[in-house]
XYZ file of C-alpha atoms in Angstrom:
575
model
C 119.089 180.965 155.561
C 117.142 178.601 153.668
C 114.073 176.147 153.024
C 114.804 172.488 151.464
C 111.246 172.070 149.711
C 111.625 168.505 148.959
C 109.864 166.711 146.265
C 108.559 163.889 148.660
C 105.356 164.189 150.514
C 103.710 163.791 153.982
C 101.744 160.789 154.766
C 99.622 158.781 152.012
C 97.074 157.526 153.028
C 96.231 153.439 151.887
C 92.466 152.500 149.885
C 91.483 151.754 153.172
C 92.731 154.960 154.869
C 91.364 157.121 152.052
C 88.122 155.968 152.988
C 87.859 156.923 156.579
C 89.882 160.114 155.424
C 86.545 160.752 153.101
C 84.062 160.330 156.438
C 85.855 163.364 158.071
C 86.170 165.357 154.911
C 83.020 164.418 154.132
C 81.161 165.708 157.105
C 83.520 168.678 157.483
C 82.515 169.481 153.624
C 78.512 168.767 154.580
C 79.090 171.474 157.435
C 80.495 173.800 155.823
C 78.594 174.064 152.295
C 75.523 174.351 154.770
C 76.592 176.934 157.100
C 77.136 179.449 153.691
C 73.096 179.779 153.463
C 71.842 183.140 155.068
C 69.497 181.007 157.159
C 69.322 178.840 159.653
C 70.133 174.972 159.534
C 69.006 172.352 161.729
C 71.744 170.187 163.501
C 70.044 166.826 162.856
C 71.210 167.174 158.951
C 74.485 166.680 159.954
C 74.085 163.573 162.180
C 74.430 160.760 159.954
C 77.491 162.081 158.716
C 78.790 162.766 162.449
C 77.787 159.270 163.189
C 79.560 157.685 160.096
C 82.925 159.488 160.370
C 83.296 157.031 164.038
C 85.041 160.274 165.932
C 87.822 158.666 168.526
C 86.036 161.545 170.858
C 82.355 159.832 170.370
C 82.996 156.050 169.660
C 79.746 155.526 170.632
C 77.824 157.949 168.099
C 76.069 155.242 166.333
C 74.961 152.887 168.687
C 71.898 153.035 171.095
C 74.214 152.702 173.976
C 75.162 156.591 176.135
C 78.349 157.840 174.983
C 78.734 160.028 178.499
C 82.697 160.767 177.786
C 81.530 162.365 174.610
C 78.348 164.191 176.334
C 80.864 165.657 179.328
C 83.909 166.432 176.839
C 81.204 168.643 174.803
C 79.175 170.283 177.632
C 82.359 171.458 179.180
C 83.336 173.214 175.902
C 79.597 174.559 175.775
C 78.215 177.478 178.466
C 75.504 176.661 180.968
C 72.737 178.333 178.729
C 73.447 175.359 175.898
C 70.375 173.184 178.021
C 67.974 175.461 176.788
C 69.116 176.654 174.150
C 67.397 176.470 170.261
C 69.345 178.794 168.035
C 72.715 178.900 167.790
C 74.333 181.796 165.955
C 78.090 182.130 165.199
C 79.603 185.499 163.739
C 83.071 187.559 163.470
C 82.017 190.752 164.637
C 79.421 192.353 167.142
C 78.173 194.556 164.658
C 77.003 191.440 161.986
C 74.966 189.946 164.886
C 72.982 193.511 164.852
C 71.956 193.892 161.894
C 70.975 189.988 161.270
C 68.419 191.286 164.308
C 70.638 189.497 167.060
C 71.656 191.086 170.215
C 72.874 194.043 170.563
C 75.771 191.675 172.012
C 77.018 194.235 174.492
C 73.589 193.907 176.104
C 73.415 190.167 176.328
C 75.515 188.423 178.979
C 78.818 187.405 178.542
C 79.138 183.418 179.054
C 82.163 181.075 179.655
C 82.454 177.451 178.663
C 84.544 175.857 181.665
C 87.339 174.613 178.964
C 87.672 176.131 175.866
C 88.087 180.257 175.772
C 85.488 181.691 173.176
C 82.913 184.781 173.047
C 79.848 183.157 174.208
C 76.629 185.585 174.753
C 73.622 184.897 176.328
C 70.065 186.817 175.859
C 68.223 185.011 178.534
C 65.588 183.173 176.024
C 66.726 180.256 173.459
C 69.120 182.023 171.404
C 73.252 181.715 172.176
C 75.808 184.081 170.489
C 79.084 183.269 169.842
C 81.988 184.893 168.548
C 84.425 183.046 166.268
C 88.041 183.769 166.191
C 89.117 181.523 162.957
C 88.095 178.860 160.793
C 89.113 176.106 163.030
C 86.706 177.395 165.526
C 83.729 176.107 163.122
C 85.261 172.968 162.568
C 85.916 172.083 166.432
C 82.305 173.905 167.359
C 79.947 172.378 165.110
C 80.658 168.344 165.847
C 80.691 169.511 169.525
C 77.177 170.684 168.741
C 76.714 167.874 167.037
C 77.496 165.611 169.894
C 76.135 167.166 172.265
C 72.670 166.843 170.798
C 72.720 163.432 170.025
C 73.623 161.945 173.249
C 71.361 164.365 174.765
C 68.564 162.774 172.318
C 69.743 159.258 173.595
C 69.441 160.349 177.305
C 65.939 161.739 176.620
C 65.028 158.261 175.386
C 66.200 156.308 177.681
C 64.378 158.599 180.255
C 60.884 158.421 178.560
C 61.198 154.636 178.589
C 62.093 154.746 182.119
C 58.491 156.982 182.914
C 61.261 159.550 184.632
C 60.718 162.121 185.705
C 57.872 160.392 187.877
C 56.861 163.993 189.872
C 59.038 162.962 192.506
C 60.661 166.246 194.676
C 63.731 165.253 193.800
C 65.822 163.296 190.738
C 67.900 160.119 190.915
C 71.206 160.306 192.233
C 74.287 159.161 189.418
C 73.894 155.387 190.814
C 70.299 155.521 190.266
C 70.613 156.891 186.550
C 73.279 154.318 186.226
C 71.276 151.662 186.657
C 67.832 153.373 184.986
C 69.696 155.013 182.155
C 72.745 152.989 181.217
C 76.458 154.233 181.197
C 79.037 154.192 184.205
C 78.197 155.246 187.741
C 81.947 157.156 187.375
C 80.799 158.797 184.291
C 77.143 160.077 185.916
C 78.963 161.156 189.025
C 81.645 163.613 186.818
C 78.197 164.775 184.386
C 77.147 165.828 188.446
C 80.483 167.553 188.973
C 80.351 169.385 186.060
C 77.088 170.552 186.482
C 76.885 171.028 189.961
C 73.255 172.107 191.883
C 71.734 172.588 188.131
C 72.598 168.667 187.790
C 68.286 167.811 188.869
C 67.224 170.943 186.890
C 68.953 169.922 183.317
C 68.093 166.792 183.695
C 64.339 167.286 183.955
C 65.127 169.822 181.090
C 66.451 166.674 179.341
C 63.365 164.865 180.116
C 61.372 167.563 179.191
C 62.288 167.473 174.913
C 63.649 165.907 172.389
C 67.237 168.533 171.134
C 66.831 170.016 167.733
C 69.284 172.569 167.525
C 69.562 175.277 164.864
C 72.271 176.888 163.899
C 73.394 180.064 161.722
C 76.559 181.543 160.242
C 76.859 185.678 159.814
C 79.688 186.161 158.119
C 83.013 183.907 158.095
C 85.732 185.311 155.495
C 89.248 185.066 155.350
C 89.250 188.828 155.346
C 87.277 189.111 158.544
C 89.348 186.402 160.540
C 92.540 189.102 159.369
C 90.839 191.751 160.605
C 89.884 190.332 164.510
C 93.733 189.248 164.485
C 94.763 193.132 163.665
C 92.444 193.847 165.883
C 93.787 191.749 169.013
C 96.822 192.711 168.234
C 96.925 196.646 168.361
C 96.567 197.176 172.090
C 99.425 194.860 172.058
C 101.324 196.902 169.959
C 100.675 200.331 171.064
C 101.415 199.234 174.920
C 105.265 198.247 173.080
C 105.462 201.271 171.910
C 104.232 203.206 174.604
C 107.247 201.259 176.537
C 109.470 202.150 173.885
C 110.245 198.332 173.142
C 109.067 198.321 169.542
C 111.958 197.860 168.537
C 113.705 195.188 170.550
C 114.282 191.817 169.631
C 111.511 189.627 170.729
C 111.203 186.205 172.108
C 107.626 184.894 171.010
C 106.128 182.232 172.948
C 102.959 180.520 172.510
C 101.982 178.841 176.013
C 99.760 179.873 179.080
C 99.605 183.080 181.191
C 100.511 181.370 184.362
C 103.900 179.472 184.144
C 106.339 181.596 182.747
C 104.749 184.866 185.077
C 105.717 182.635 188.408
C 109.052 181.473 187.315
C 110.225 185.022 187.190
C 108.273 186.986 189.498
C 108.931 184.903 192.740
C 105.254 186.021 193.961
C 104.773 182.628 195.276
C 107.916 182.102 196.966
C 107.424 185.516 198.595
C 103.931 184.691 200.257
C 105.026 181.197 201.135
C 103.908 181.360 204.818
C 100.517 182.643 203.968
C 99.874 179.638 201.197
C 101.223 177.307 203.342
C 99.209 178.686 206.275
C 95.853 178.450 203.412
C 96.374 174.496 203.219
C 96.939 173.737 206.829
C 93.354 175.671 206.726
C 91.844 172.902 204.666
C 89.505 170.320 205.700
C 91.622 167.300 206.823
C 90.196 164.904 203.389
C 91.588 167.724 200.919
C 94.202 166.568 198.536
C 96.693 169.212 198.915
C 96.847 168.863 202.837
C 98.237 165.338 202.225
C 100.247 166.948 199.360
C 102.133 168.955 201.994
C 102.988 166.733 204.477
C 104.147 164.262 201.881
C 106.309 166.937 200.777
C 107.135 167.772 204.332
C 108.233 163.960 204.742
C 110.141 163.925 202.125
C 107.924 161.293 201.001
C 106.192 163.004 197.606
C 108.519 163.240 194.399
C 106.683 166.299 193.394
C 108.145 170.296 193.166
C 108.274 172.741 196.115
C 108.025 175.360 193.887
C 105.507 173.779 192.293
C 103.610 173.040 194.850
C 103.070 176.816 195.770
C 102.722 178.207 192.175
C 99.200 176.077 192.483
C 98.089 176.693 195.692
C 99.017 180.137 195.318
C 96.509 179.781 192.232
C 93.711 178.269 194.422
C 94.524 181.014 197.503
C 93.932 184.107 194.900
C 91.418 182.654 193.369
C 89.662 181.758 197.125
C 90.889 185.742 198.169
C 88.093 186.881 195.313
C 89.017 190.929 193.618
C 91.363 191.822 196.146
C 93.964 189.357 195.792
C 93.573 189.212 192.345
C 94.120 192.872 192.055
C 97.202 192.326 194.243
C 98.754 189.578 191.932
C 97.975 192.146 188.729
C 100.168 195.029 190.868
C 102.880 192.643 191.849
C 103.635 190.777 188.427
C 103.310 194.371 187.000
C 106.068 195.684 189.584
C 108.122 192.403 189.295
C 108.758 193.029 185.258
C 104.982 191.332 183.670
C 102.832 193.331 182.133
C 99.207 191.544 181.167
C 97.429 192.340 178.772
C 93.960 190.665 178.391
C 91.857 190.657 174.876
C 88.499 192.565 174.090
C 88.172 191.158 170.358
C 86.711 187.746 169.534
C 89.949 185.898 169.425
C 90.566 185.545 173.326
C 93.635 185.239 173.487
C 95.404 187.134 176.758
C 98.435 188.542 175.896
C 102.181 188.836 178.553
C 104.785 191.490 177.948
C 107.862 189.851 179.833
C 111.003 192.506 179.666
C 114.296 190.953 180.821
C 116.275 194.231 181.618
C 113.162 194.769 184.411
C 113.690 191.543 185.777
C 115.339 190.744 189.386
C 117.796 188.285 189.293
C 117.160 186.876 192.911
C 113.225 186.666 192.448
C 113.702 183.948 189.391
C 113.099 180.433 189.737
C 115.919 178.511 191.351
C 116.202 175.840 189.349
C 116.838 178.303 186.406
C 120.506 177.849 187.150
C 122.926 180.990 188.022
C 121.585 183.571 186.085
C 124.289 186.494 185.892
C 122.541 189.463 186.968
C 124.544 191.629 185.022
C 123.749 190.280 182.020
C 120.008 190.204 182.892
C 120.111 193.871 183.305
C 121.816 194.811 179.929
C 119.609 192.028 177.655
C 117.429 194.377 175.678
C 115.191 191.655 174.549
C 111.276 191.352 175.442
C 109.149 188.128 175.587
C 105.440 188.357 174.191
C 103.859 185.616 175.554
C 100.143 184.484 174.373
C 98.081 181.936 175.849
C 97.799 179.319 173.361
C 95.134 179.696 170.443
C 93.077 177.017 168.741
C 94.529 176.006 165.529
C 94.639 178.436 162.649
C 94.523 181.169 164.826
C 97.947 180.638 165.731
C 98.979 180.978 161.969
C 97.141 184.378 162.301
C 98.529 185.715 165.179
C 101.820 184.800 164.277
C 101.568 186.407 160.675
C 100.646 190.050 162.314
C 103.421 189.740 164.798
C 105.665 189.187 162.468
C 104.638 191.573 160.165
C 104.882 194.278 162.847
C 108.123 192.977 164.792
C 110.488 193.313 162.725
C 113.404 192.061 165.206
C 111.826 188.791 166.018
C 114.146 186.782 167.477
C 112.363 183.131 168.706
C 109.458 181.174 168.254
C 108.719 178.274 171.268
C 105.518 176.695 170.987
C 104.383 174.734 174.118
C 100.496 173.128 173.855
C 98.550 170.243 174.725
C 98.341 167.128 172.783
C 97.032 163.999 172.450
C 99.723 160.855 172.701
C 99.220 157.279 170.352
C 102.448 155.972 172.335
C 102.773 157.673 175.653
C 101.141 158.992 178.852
C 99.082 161.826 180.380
C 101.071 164.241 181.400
C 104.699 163.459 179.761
C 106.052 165.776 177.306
C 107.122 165.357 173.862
C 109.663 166.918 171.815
C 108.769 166.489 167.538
C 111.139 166.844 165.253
C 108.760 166.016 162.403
C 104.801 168.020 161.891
C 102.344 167.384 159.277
C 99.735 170.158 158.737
C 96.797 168.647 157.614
C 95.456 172.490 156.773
C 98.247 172.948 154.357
C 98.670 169.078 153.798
C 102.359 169.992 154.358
C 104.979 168.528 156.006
C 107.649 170.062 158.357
C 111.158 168.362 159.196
C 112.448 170.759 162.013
C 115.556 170.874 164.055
C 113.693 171.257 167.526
C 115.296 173.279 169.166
C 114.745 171.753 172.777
C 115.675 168.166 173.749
C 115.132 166.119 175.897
C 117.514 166.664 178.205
C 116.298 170.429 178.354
C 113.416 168.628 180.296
C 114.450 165.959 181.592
C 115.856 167.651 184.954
C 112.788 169.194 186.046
C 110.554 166.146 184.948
C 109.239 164.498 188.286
C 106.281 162.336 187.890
C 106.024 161.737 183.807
C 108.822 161.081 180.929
C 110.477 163.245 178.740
C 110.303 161.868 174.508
C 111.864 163.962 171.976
C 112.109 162.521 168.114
C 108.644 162.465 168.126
C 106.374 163.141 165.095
C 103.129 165.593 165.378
C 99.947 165.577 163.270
C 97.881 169.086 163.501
C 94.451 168.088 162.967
C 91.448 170.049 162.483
C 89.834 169.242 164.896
C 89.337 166.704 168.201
C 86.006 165.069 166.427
C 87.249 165.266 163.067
C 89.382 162.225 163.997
C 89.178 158.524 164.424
C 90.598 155.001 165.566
C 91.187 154.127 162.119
C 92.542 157.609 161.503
C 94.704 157.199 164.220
C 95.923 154.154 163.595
C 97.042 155.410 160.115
C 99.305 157.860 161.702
C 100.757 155.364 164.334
C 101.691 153.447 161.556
C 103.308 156.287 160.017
C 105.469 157.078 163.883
C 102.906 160.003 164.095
C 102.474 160.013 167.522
C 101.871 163.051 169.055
C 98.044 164.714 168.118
C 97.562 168.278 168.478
C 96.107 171.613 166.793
C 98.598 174.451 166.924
C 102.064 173.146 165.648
C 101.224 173.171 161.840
C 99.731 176.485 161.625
C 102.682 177.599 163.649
C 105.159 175.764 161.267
C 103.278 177.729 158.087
C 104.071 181.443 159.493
C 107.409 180.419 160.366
C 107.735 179.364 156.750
C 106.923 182.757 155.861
C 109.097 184.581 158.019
C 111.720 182.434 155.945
C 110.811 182.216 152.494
C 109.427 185.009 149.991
C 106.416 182.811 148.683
C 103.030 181.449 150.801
C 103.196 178.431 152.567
C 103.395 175.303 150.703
C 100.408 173.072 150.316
C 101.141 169.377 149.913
C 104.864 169.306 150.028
C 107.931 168.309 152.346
C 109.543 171.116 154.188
C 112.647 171.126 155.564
C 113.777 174.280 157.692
C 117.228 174.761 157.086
C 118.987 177.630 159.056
C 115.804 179.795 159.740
C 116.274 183.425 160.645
C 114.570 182.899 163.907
C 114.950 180.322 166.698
C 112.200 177.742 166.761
C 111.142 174.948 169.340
C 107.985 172.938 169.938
C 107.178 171.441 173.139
C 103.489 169.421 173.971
C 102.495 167.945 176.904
C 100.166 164.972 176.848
C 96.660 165.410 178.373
C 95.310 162.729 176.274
C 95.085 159.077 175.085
C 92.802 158.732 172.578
C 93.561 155.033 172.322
C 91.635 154.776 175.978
C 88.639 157.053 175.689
C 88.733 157.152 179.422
C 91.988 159.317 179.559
C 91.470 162.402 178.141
C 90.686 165.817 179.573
C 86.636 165.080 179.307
C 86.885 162.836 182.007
C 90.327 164.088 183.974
C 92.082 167.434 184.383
C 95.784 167.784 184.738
C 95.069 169.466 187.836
C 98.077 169.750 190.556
C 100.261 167.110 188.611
C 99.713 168.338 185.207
C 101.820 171.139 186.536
C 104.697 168.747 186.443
C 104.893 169.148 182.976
C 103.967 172.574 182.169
C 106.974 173.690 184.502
C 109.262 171.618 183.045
C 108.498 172.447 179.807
C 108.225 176.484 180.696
C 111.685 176.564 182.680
C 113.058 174.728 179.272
C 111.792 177.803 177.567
C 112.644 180.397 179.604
C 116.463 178.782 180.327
C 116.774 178.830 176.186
C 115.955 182.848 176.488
C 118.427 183.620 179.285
C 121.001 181.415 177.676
C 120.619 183.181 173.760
C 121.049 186.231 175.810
C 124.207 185.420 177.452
C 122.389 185.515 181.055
C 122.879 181.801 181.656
C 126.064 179.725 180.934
């Protein structure tokens, strides 16, 4: 084994880029010097740095005119309770909220944010709890805060001016605040989606006041973000051990808790006639009923088996407790094991072990897997659902440090994509950390034609380059055009972090910071996979105002039978 640390560097940045660079660090400094104080801060301080740094999420920060992309991307990352909220207070553990007089937590409600996993807690009045798992949960948090209070503040304007509310029974409908309140009658009509019946009520609520937000930070150490990470990852642990498979070689994958559990469980394929049965169900305008008969045809390009992994997804989730509590049984019987997360890093855990695994329930288009060999491969994978940027260096760190036979590391996330489109997948072979400020020159080890097969509706890339960023604000066009130039094309948060344990798996010193990395016959096999779910070039296309939905699964399949094909093969299962 060894590390080339080469005495070249990542990207430079030009005068020009340096200056843009100095917005975001800028603001991210402003942010975080603040949130040391023991009290609480007022958002509208950091503002004018928000609005100077020109985010690629909130183009239209500065201007007069509604930024509704930016408004919908940060109330769907924010729970239900954010409309009224006044205070918010962020903390590692339960017990700090406590004795700063907040909570207790565990009699507040729990509250989700529709797309972004995090401890929320609610106490009913104007006061929101939440739980952070690392540092890069302040830095995507607070300019999500940030945003969301100024465009609320611009709505609230423009609805003053407009004398509305007027005491009428009920609100305007999205065309009507269209044309009363500026912005797209597209972009009104997904703010009504996402709210749903409480569309009316939060927007007299927005009516109502002008947003001044307050925020506070308990706590925040290096030391503490260790400790939640230990923490997540004991139950983990024991349940190995209680298994006796402590000491087998592990596969770690970093991806979602879905994917990998249908391609080798077959639960899917084995209530076929009931999903199918489900859709014919549906009202004759739904989707997935024209889906199915184009598949029928022969006239859609899409997956069978794809196909039924979602609706199988949408049929559970329609069934309520009971079928969910029959999926839980099943995967358990068929060889997965979940394991979900109490700590403030939520982060659901899979224990995967291939000598429990049927042949003849995997995924066809696995390829002949020898049975045999299945059933004598003592490895186990541990599969994690994604985590938000240095959290993955965390969580990578204790596994290592307590798995001694680790034997792979395959990252598969979301990303943004400077050259491509939603929903194809790209394969780097170059990531710069802009934590560490390091750069990693990695022999990937997926290609493209590892995807390529299984690829129906978007395009396989590999020899791509990836920049892990801090956060999605804490970015913009001239910031991304900087990296273009530099064939960094590929914009995500996991990879870097990812790349810095793996460096330490390899090397008997800390991560680099600053330098040129190349991994040169590491002791573990490594890959890194993302699929595109935005364009940041085209505000439009990105997850704020579209969801992968059915045909995002195009890519997560191909990208999870990649990984799973790589494990069978390493273990002599597969040809």
């Amino acid at each position: 084994m060894a590390i080339a640390r080469l005495q070249v560097h990542g990207p430079r940045p030009s005068s020009s880029a340096e200056s843009v660079d100095d917005a975001v660090e800028l603001y991210q400094r402003t942010y975080a010097t603040l949130l040391r104080s023991s009290g609480e801060t007022r958002l509208r301080v950091l503002e004018p740095s928000h609005r100077a740094m020109g985010s690629s999420l909130h183009p239209l920060a500065d201007s007069d005119e509604l930024d509704l992309g930016a408004f919908i991307y940060a109330i769907r990352r924010l729970p239900a309770g954010i409309v009224r909220a006044r205070r918010i207070v962020m903390g590692q553990e339960a017990g700090a909220f406590t004795r700063a007089g907040v909570g207790p937590l565990d009699e507040w409600e729990p509250v989700e944010a529709p797309a972004r996993r995090r401890r929320w807690y609610d106490g009913g009045g104007d006061t929101l709890a939440v739980l952070l798992a690392s540092e890069s949960d302040v830095d995507d948090l607070v300019p999500t805060l940030v945003a969301f209070q100024i465009e609320w503040n611009k709505i609230n304007q423009r609805m003053r001016a407009a004398g509305w509310p007027d005491g009428d029974a009920h609100g305007p409908e999205p065309g009507e605040c269209a044309a009363m309140l500026g912005g797209a009658v597209d972009d009104w009509l997904r703010l009504r989606d996402a709210w749903g019946e409480a569309f009316e009520a939060h927007l007299r609520e927005i009516a109502a006041r002008r947003e001044s937000l307050r925020v506070r930070m308990l706590g925040g150490t290096h030391v503490g973000y260790a400790r939640i990470t230990r923490r997540w990852w004991a139950p983990v642990r024991e349940r190995l051990a209680a298994r006796q498979l402590e000491d087998r070689p592990i596969y770690f994958v970093s991806s979602n808790t879905h994917s990998l559990s249908n391609l080798v469980t077959g639960l899917g394929r084995q209530r076929e006639e009931e999903l199918l049965a489900y859709i014919d169900g549906l009202p004759e305008s739904d989707g997935m009923r024209g889906e199915l008969q184009a598949l029928r045809d022969g006239r859609s390009e899409g997956s069978w088996e794809n196909f039924l992994y979602f609706v199988a997804r949408e049929w559970i989730d329609a069934g309520g407790a009971q079928l969910r509590d029959w999926r839980r049984r099943a995967e358990a019987e068929a060889g997965v094991e979940h394991l979900s997360s109490r700590t403030a890093m939520r982060v659901p855990a899979q224990i995967i072990v291939l000598d429990r695994l049927a042949a003849e329930r995997l995924d066809s288009r696995l390829g002949p897997v020898d049975a045999e060999r299945l059933a004598q491969s003592p490895a186990v994978i541990v599969n994690v659902d994604y985590p938000l940027g240095l959290a993955a260096y965390n969580i990578l760190r204790e596994v290592a440090v307590d798995a001694s036979a680790l034997r792979a590391v395959y990252v598969l996330g979301k990303a943004a994509t400077l050259n491509a489109d939603v929903g194809d997948v790209m394969l780097s072979s170059v990531v710069h950390d802009e934590h560490s400020g390091t750069t990693y020159w990695l022999d990937n080890a997926f290609g493209v034609e590892d995807i390529e097969p299984d690829l129906r509706f978007g395009t396989g890339l590999d020899n791509q380059r990836a920049v892990t960023v801090k956060s999605t604000f804490l970015q913009n066009r001239s910031y991304l055009d900087f990296y273009y130039r530099e064939a960094f094309t590929v914009v995500e948060m996991e990879a870097g972090p990812y790349c810095n344990a793996v460096y330490e798996l390899s090397d008997a010193e800390r991560y680099p910071v600053g330098e040129a990395v190349n991994f040169s016959k590491l002791p573990v096999d490594f890959g890194v996979i993302h699929y595109a779910s935005d364009t940041p070039y085209t505000q439009a296309r990105t997850l704020g105002a579209r969801g992968l939905s059915y045909y995002g699964m195009d890519s997560t399949y191909a990208a999870s039978l990649a990984i799973l094909r790589r494990v069978l093969r390493l273990e002599g299962a597969l040809p």
